[in-house]
CSV table of C-alpha atoms and ligand atoms in Angstrom, one decimal:
chain,number,residue,atom,x,y,z
A,1,UNK,CA,-21.8,-4.6,106.2
A,2,UNK,CA,-18.9,-4.5,108.7
A,3,UNK,CA,-15.4,-3.9,107.6
A,4,UNK,CA,-13.1,-6.9,108.1
A,5,UNK,CA,-9.5,-6.3,109.1
A,6,UNK,CA,-8.5,-8.0,105.9
A,7,UNK,CA,-10.0,-5.1,104.0
A,8,UNK,CA,-7.7,-2.6,105.6
A,9,UNK,CA,-5.1,-1.1,103.3
A,10,UNK,CA,-1.8,-1.4,105.2
A,11,UNK,CA,-1.5,-4.2,107.7
A,12,UNK,CA,0.2,-3.2,111.0
A,13,UNK,CA,1.2,-5.2,114.0
A,14,UNK,CA,-1.6,-3.5,115.9
A,15,UNK,CA,-4.1,-4.7,113.3
A,16,UNK,CA,-2.9,-8.2,113.7
A,17,UNK,CA,-3.6,-8.0,117.4
A,18,UNK,CA,-7.1,-6.7,116.7
A,19,UNK,CA,-7.6,-9.5,114.2
A,20,UNK,CA,-6.8,-12.0,116.9
A,21,UNK,CA,-9.2,-10.3,119.3
A,22,UNK,CA,-11.9,-10.3,116.7
A,23,UNK,CA,-11.3,-14.0,115.8
A,24,UNK,CA,-10.3,-13.2,112.3
A,25,UNK,CA,-7.7,-15.6,111.1
A,26,UNK,CA,-4.4,-14.2,109.8
A,27,UNK,CA,-3.0,-15.4,106.5
A,28,UNK,CA,0.8,-15.5,106.0
A,29,UNK,CA,3.0,-16.8,103.1
A,30,UNK,CA,6.7,-16.5,102.3
A,31,UNK,CA,8.0,-14.6,99.3
A,32,UNK,CA,11.5,-13.8,98.2
A,33,UNK,CA,11.2,-11.9,95.0
A,34,UNK,CA,9.4,-8.9,93.4
A,35,UNK,CA,7.1,-10.7,91.0
A,36,UNK,CA,5.7,-13.3,93.4
A,37,UNK,CA,5.4,-10.8,96.3
A,38,UNK,CA,3.3,-8.6,94.0
A,39,UNK,CA,0.9,-11.4,93.2
A,40,UNK,CA,0.4,-12.6,96.8
A,41,UNK,CA,0.1,-9.0,98.1
A,42,UNK,CA,-2.5,-8.1,95.5
A,43,UNK,CA,-4.4,-11.3,96.4
A,44,UNK,CA,-4.8,-10.0,99.9
A,45,UNK,CA,-2.3,-11.8,102.1
A,46,UNK,CA,-1.9,-10.3,105.6
A,47,UNK,CA,1.7,-11.0,106.3
A,48,UNK,CA,4.6,-11.7,103.9
A,49,UNK,CA,7.5,-13.5,105.4
A,50,UNK,CA,10.9,-13.1,103.7
A,51,UNK,CA,11.9,-16.4,105.2
A,52,UNK,CA,15.3,-17.9,105.5
A,53,UNK,CA,13.7,-20.8,103.7
A,54,UNK,CA,15.0,-18.9,100.7
A,55,UNK,CA,18.1,-20.8,101.5
A,56,UNK,CA,16.3,-24.0,100.6
A,57,UNK,CA,13.8,-23.0,97.9
A,58,UNK,CA,15.8,-20.2,96.2
A,59,UNK,CA,19.4,-21.2,96.7
A,60,UNK,CA,19.1,-25.0,96.8
A,61,UNK,CA,20.7,-25.5,100.2
A,62,UNK,CA,19.7,-28.5,102.4
A,63,UNK,CA,19.2,-26.3,105.5
A,64,UNK,CA,18.6,-22.6,106.3
A,65,UNK,CA,22.0,-22.2,107.8
A,66,UNK,CA,24.1,-21.0,104.8
A,67,UNK,CA,22.0,-18.0,103.9
A,68,UNK,CA,23.6,-14.7,104.9
A,69,UNK,CA,22.3,-11.3,106.1
A,70,UNK,CA,23.3,-9.8,102.7
A,71,UNK,CA,21.2,-12.5,100.9
A,72,UNK,CA,18.2,-11.8,103.2
A,73,UNK,CA,18.5,-8.1,102.6
A,74,UNK,CA,18.6,-8.7,98.8
A,75,UNK,CA,15.4,-10.8,98.9
A,76,UNK,CA,13.7,-8.4,101.3
A,77,UNK,CA,14.5,-5.4,99.2
A,78,UNK,CA,12.9,-7.0,96.1
A,79,UNK,CA,9.8,-7.9,98.1
A,80,UNK,CA,9.4,-4.5,99.7
A,81,UNK,CA,9.3,-2.9,96.2
A,82,UNK,CA,6.3,-5.0,95.3
A,83,UNK,CA,4.1,-4.8,98.4
A,84,UNK,CA,1.4,-2.2,99.1
A,85,UNK,CA,-0.7,-3.9,101.8
A,86,UNK,CA,0.9,-6.8,103.7
A,87,UNK,CA,3.1,-6.5,106.7
A,88,UNK,CA,6.6,-7.7,105.8
A,89,UNK,CA,8.6,-9.8,108.3
A,90,UNK,CA,12.2,-10.7,107.5
A,91,UNK,CA,14.0,-13.6,109.1
A,92,UNK,CA,17.3,-12.7,110.7
A,93,UNK,CA,19.5,-15.5,109.4
A,94,UNK,CA,21.6,-18.0,111.4
A,95,UNK,CA,24.7,-16.3,112.7
A,96,UNK,CA,23.4,-12.8,112.5
A,97,UNK,CA,21.9,-12.6,116.0
A,98,UNK,CA,23.0,-15.4,118.2
A,99,UNK,CA,26.3,-13.8,119.1
A,100,UNK,CA,24.9,-11.0,121.2
A,101,UNK,CA,22.0,-8.6,121.5
A,102,UNK,CA,24.2,-5.9,119.9
A,103,UNK,CA,24.7,-8.2,116.9
A,104,UNK,CA,20.9,-8.8,116.8
A,105,UNK,CA,20.3,-5.0,116.8
A,106,UNK,CA,23.0,-4.3,114.1
A,107,UNK,CA,21.4,-7.0,111.9
A,108,UNK,CA,17.9,-5.7,112.4
A,109,UNK,CA,18.9,-2.2,111.7
A,110,UNK,CA,20.6,-3.3,108.5
A,111,UNK,CA,17.4,-5.2,107.4
A,112,UNK,CA,15.1,-2.2,108.2
A,113,UNK,CA,17.4,0.5,106.7
A,114,UNK,CA,18.6,-1.3,103.6
A,115,UNK,CA,15.4,-3.2,102.6
A,116,UNK,CA,12.6,-1.0,104.0
A,117,UNK,CA,10.9,-4.0,105.6
A,118,UNK,CA,8.6,-3.6,108.6
A,119,UNK,CA,9.8,-6.2,111.2
A,120,UNK,CA,12.1,-9.1,111.9
A,121,UNK,CA,11.8,-12.6,113.1
A,122,UNK,CA,14.1,-14.6,115.4
A,123,UNK,CA,14.1,-18.2,116.4
A,124,UNK,CA,14.2,-19.2,120.1
A,125,UNK,CA,12.6,-18.6,123.5
A,126,UNK,CA,14.0,-17.2,126.8
A,127,UNK,CA,17.6,-17.4,125.4
A,128,UNK,CA,16.9,-14.5,123.0
A,129,UNK,CA,15.4,-12.2,125.7
A,130,UNK,CA,18.1,-9.6,125.6
A,131,UNK,CA,18.1,-9.6,121.8
A,132,UNK,CA,14.3,-9.2,121.5
A,133,UNK,CA,14.3,-6.4,124.1
A,134,UNK,CA,17.3,-4.5,122.5
A,135,UNK,CA,15.9,-4.8,119.0
A,136,UNK,CA,12.5,-3.6,120.2
A,137,UNK,CA,14.0,-0.7,122.1
A,138,UNK,CA,15.2,0.6,118.7
A,139,UNK,CA,11.6,0.5,117.5
A,140,UNK,CA,11.9,-2.6,115.4
A,141,UNK,CA,8.9,-5.0,115.8
A,142,UNK,CA,9.9,-8.6,116.5
A,143,UNK,CA,8.2,-11.9,115.8
A,144,UNK,CA,9.2,-15.0,117.6
A,145,UNK,CA,9.5,-18.6,116.3
A,146,UNK,CA,9.1,-21.7,118.5
A,147,UNK,CA,8.6,-25.4,118.1
A,148,UNK,CA,10.6,-26.7,115.1
A,149,UNK,CA,13.3,-24.1,114.7
A,150,UNK,CA,15.2,-24.9,111.5
A,151,UNK,CA,18.3,-22.9,112.4
A,152,UNK,CA,18.8,-25.4,115.2
A,153,UNK,CA,18.4,-28.5,113.0
A,154,UNK,CA,21.8,-30.0,113.9
A,155,UNK,CA,21.1,-29.7,117.6
A,156,UNK,CA,17.8,-31.7,117.3
A,157,UNK,CA,18.9,-33.9,114.4
A,158,UNK,CA,15.4,-34.3,112.8
A,159,UNK,CA,12.5,-32.3,111.4
A,160,UNK,CA,10.0,-34.3,113.4
A,161,UNK,CA,7.1,-32.9,115.4
A,162,UNK,CA,8.3,-31.0,118.5
A,163,UNK,CA,6.9,-30.7,122.0
A,164,UNK,CA,5.0,-34.0,122.0
A,165,UNK,CA,6.1,-34.8,125.6
A,166,UNK,CA,4.9,-32.8,128.7
A,167,UNK,CA,8.3,-31.4,129.6
A,168,UNK,CA,8.9,-30.0,126.1
A,169,UNK,CA,5.3,-28.7,125.9
A,170,UNK,CA,5.7,-26.9,129.3
A,171,UNK,CA,9.0,-25.4,128.1
A,172,UNK,CA,7.4,-24.2,124.9
A,173,UNK,CA,4.5,-22.6,126.8
A,174,UNK,CA,7.0,-20.8,129.1
A,175,UNK,CA,9.0,-19.6,126.0
A,176,UNK,CA,5.8,-18.4,124.3
A,177,UNK,CA,4.7,-16.4,127.4
A,178,UNK,CA,8.2,-15.0,127.8
A,179,UNK,CA,8.4,-13.8,124.2
A,180,UNK,CA,5.0,-12.1,124.7
A,181,UNK,CA,6.3,-10.5,127.9
A,182,UNK,CA,9.5,-9.3,126.1
A,183,UNK,CA,7.3,-7.5,123.5
A,184,UNK,CA,7.1,-9.8,120.5
A,185,UNK,CA,4.1,-8.9,118.3
A,186,UNK,CA,3.5,-12.5,117.3
A,187,UNK,CA,4.9,-16.0,117.3
A,188,UNK,CA,5.3,-18.6,114.6
A,189,UNK,CA,4.7,-22.1,116.0
A,190,UNK,CA,6.1,-24.8,113.7
A,191,UNK,CA,5.3,-28.5,113.7
A,192,UNK,CA,3.9,-29.0,117.2
A,193,UNK,CA,0.7,-31.0,118.3
A,194,UNK,CA,-2.5,-29.2,117.5
A,195,UNK,CA,-3.6,-29.6,121.2
A,196,UNK,CA,-0.6,-27.6,122.3
A,197,UNK,CA,-1.2,-24.9,119.7
A,198,UNK,CA,-4.7,-24.5,121.0
A,199,UNK,CA,-3.5,-24.0,124.6
A,200,UNK,CA,-0.8,-21.5,123.5
A,201,UNK,CA,-3.1,-19.5,121.3
A,202,UNK,CA,-5.7,-19.3,124.1
A,203,UNK,CA,-3.2,-18.2,126.7
A,204,UNK,CA,-1.4,-15.5,124.6
A,205,UNK,CA,-2.9,-12.2,123.7
A,206,UNK,CA,-0.5,-11.9,120.7
A,207,UNK,CA,-1.2,-13.8,117.5
A,208,UNK,CA,0.1,-17.3,117.1
A,209,UNK,CA,0.7,-18.3,113.5
A,210,UNK,CA,1.0,-22.0,112.9
A,211,UNK,CA,2.8,-24.2,110.3
A,212,UNK,CA,2.1,-27.8,110.9
A,213,UNK,CA,0.5,-26.7,114.2
A,214,UNK,CA,-3.2,-27.5,113.6
A,215,UNK,CA,-6.3,-25.4,113.1
A,216,UNK,CA,-6.4,-23.5,116.4
A,217,UNK,CA,-3.6,-21.1,115.7
A,218,UNK,CA,-4.6,-17.5,115.1
A,219,UNK,CA,-3.3,-17.7,111.6
A,220,UNK,CA,-1.4,-20.0,109.2
A,221,UNK,CA,1.8,-19.7,107.3
A,222,UNK,CA,3.2,-21.9,104.4
A,223,UNK,CA,6.3,-21.7,102.2
A,224,UNK,CA,5.0,-20.4,98.9
A,225,UNK,CA,7.0,-22.9,96.8
A,226,UNK,CA,5.4,-25.7,98.8
A,227,UNK,CA,1.8,-24.6,98.6
A,228,UNK,CA,2.1,-23.8,94.9
A,229,UNK,CA,3.4,-27.3,94.2
A,230,UNK,CA,6.7,-25.9,92.7
A,231,UNK,CA,8.6,-28.2,95.0
A,232,UNK,CA,7.5,-31.8,94.4
A,233,UNK,CA,9.9,-33.6,96.8
A,234,UNK,CA,8.7,-32.0,100.0
A,235,UNK,CA,5.5,-33.8,101.2
A,236,UNK,CA,4.9,-33.3,104.9
A,237,UNK,CA,1.5,-34.1,106.3
A,238,UNK,CA,0.7,-30.5,107.1
A,239,UNK,CA,1.2,-29.3,103.6
A,240,UNK,CA,-1.9,-28.5,101.4
A,241,UNK,CA,-1.0,-27.9,97.8
A,242,UNK,CA,-3.2,-25.2,96.2
A,243,UNK,CA,-1.7,-25.6,92.7
A,244,UNK,CA,0.6,-27.9,90.8
A,245,UNK,CA,3.0,-25.4,89.2
A,246,UNK,CA,5.6,-28.1,88.7
A,247,UNK,CA,3.4,-29.8,86.2
A,248,UNK,CA,2.1,-26.6,84.7
A,249,UNK,CA,5.6,-25.1,84.2
A,250,UNK,CA,7.0,-28.4,82.9
A,251,UNK,CA,4.2,-28.6,80.3
A,252,UNK,CA,4.7,-25.0,79.2
A,253,UNK,CA,8.4,-25.4,78.8
A,254,UNK,CA,8.0,-28.6,76.9
A,255,UNK,CA,5.5,-26.9,74.6
A,256,UNK,CA,7.9,-24.0,74.1
A,257,UNK,CA,10.8,-26.3,73.3
A,258,UNK,CA,8.7,-28.2,70.8
A,259,UNK,CA,7.5,-24.9,69.1
A,260,UNK,CA,11.0,-23.6,68.8
A,261,UNK,CA,12.3,-26.9,67.4
A,262,UNK,CA,9.5,-27.1,64.9
A,263,UNK,CA,9.8,-23.5,63.9
A,264,UNK,CA,6.2,-22.7,64.8
A,265,UNK,CA,7.4,-20.0,67.3
A,266,UNK,CA,7.5,-17.2,66.5
A,267,UNK,CA,4.7,-16.8,64.0
A,268,UNK,CA,4.4,-13.9,61.5
A,269,UNK,CA,2.0,-12.2,64.1
A,270,UNK,CA,4.7,-12.5,66.7
A,271,UNK,CA,7.4,-11.0,64.5
A,272,UNK,CA,8.2,-7.3,63.5
B,1,LIG,O1,11.8,-19.4,106.8
B,1,LIG,C1,10.6,-19.7,106.7
B,1,LIG,O2,10.0,-19.9,105.6
B,1,LIG,C2,9.9,-19.8,108.0
B,1,LIG,C3,8.5,-20.4,107.9
B,1,LIG,C4,8.6,-21.9,107.8
B,1,LIG,C5,7.7,-20.0,109.1
B,1,LIG,O3,10.4,-19.5,109.0
């Protein structure tokens, strides 16, 4: 029986590349804390993204803009302690790399040094060339992020599907090729037509990880809170829910409250 790349103990950027070449799909999920990171790592996920979506699902903000570098390092540090196998990617948050490539390098070094994570992710295409190259020159692997880039939400005004027209699609392809040329080890492609994802994934030698980008990406990523059904309000077409934790947790908490009120918890067996 042949060994699949998903059996390999510690996932590296080189293994992700080999997975793409071998046609083995790459699995990626977000995590922001020790306990959940431990579960998804033990389940065999290939990449854990400490996403700035923590701003939404952990801190309750409407956008990803308010989360700070210190917050991201706090989340990443908790995740790193739990993970034995997955490659850990950490989002550099809004305002911590757009100023200059020096700022991008400083932020990346803080993330790597203080959290122990393995790589960083930045949103943008050709406009982040200098930052990608400078961060890479310090030995920090960089992942790109194109299509719907939530840190630019106020520039675009909506969370709708990106690159539906030819001009935007051509620009996205150019950006993807540029990020590969600058040295990115992979690219997240968010909310773009499936036909475009297919073309980008076929053209690039680095892995393309899709979210709302159709089946032809080299891998898929979802926000953990969304796919576990913790977050009931968020219902985009691309989201598949693998559990209904909202209902399960509500039921458990209601039962606990009822047991406390009735005096049936704790029992003699649960007491010292
Ligand atoms: O922050 C995040 O969770 C992300 C994913 C949506 C890819 O960037």
